[in-house]
Short mmCIF file of C-alpha atoms in Angstrom, two decimals:
data_model
loop_
_atom_site.label_atom_id
_atom_site.label_comp_id
_atom_site.label_asym_id
_atom_site.label_seq_id
_atom_site.Cartn_x
_atom_site.Cartn_y
_atom_site.Cartn_z
CA MET A 1 57.50 73.08 86.83
CA SER A 2 61.58 73.06 86.25
CA ILE A 3 64.03 76.30 86.52
CA ASP A 4 66.61 76.94 83.98
CA GLN A 5 69.50 77.95 86.05
CA THR A 6 72.01 78.02 83.06
CA SER A 7 70.32 81.05 81.61
CA GLN A 8 71.12 82.91 85.03
CA PRO A 9 74.03 84.48 85.31
CA VAL A 10 75.72 83.49 88.88
CA LYS A 11 76.92 86.73 91.58
CA PRO A 12 80.31 85.87 92.45
CA LEU A 13 80.89 84.94 96.00
CA ARG A 14 83.50 86.88 97.31
CA ILE A 15 86.00 84.88 99.09
CA ALA A 16 89.30 85.38 102.41
CA VAL A 17 91.27 83.15 102.74
CA LEU A 18 93.56 82.40 105.30
CA VAL A 19 96.73 81.22 105.11
CA SER A 20 100.07 80.22 106.35
CA GLY A 21 102.27 77.89 104.67
CA SER A 22 102.98 76.79 100.52
CA GLY A 23 99.17 78.86 99.86
CA SER A 24 98.73 75.38 97.20
CA ASN A 25 95.07 75.05 98.32
CA LEU A 26 95.58 79.31 97.57
CA GLN A 27 96.28 78.30 93.72
CA VAL A 28 93.50 75.64 93.39
CA LEU A 29 90.81 78.09 94.68
CA ILE A 30 92.77 81.12 92.12
CA ASP A 31 93.03 78.55 89.27
CA ALA A 32 89.57 77.50 89.99
CA MET A 33 88.00 81.41 89.89
CA GLN A 34 90.24 82.07 86.82
CA ALA A 35 88.87 79.20 85.13
CA GLY A 36 85.37 79.98 85.69
CA ALA A 37 85.36 76.63 86.87
CA LEU A 38 84.17 77.91 90.80
CA PRO A 39 82.25 81.62 91.08
CA ILE A 40 83.90 83.08 93.07
CA GLU A 41 86.02 86.47 94.03
CA ILE A 42 88.99 86.42 96.03
CA VAL A 43 88.95 89.95 97.88
CA GLY A 44 91.81 89.07 100.53
CA VAL A 45 93.99 86.40 101.59
CA ILE A 46 95.64 86.32 105.66
CA SER A 47 98.59 85.09 106.97
CA ASN A 48 99.78 85.04 110.18
CA ARG A 49 103.63 84.67 108.48
CA ASP A 50 105.13 87.72 106.87
CA ASP A 51 106.74 84.57 104.82
CA ALA A 52 104.45 82.76 103.83
CA TYR A 53 105.03 82.23 99.69
CA ALA A 54 100.82 81.96 99.89
CA VAL A 55 101.35 85.99 100.01
CA THR A 56 103.97 85.28 97.37
CA ARG A 57 101.21 83.21 95.43
CA ALA A 58 97.99 85.88 96.11
CA LYS A 59 100.03 89.11 94.69
CA ASP A 60 101.31 87.25 91.71
CA ALA A 61 96.98 86.47 90.98
CA GLY A 62 96.30 90.52 91.57
#
């Protein structure tokens, strides 16, 4: 017996992302989340640098 997993909604995994630079990996996650390709919700972005461009990417994404 198999279970049809396509009919069950997937609850997004709530994640926080650690960044310190340009945020290119963060942008990949944002793009995939917005496209519905990854069932995630980015709930926080943590940086050790105030001037990291990743912080700007996070703010722009909302």
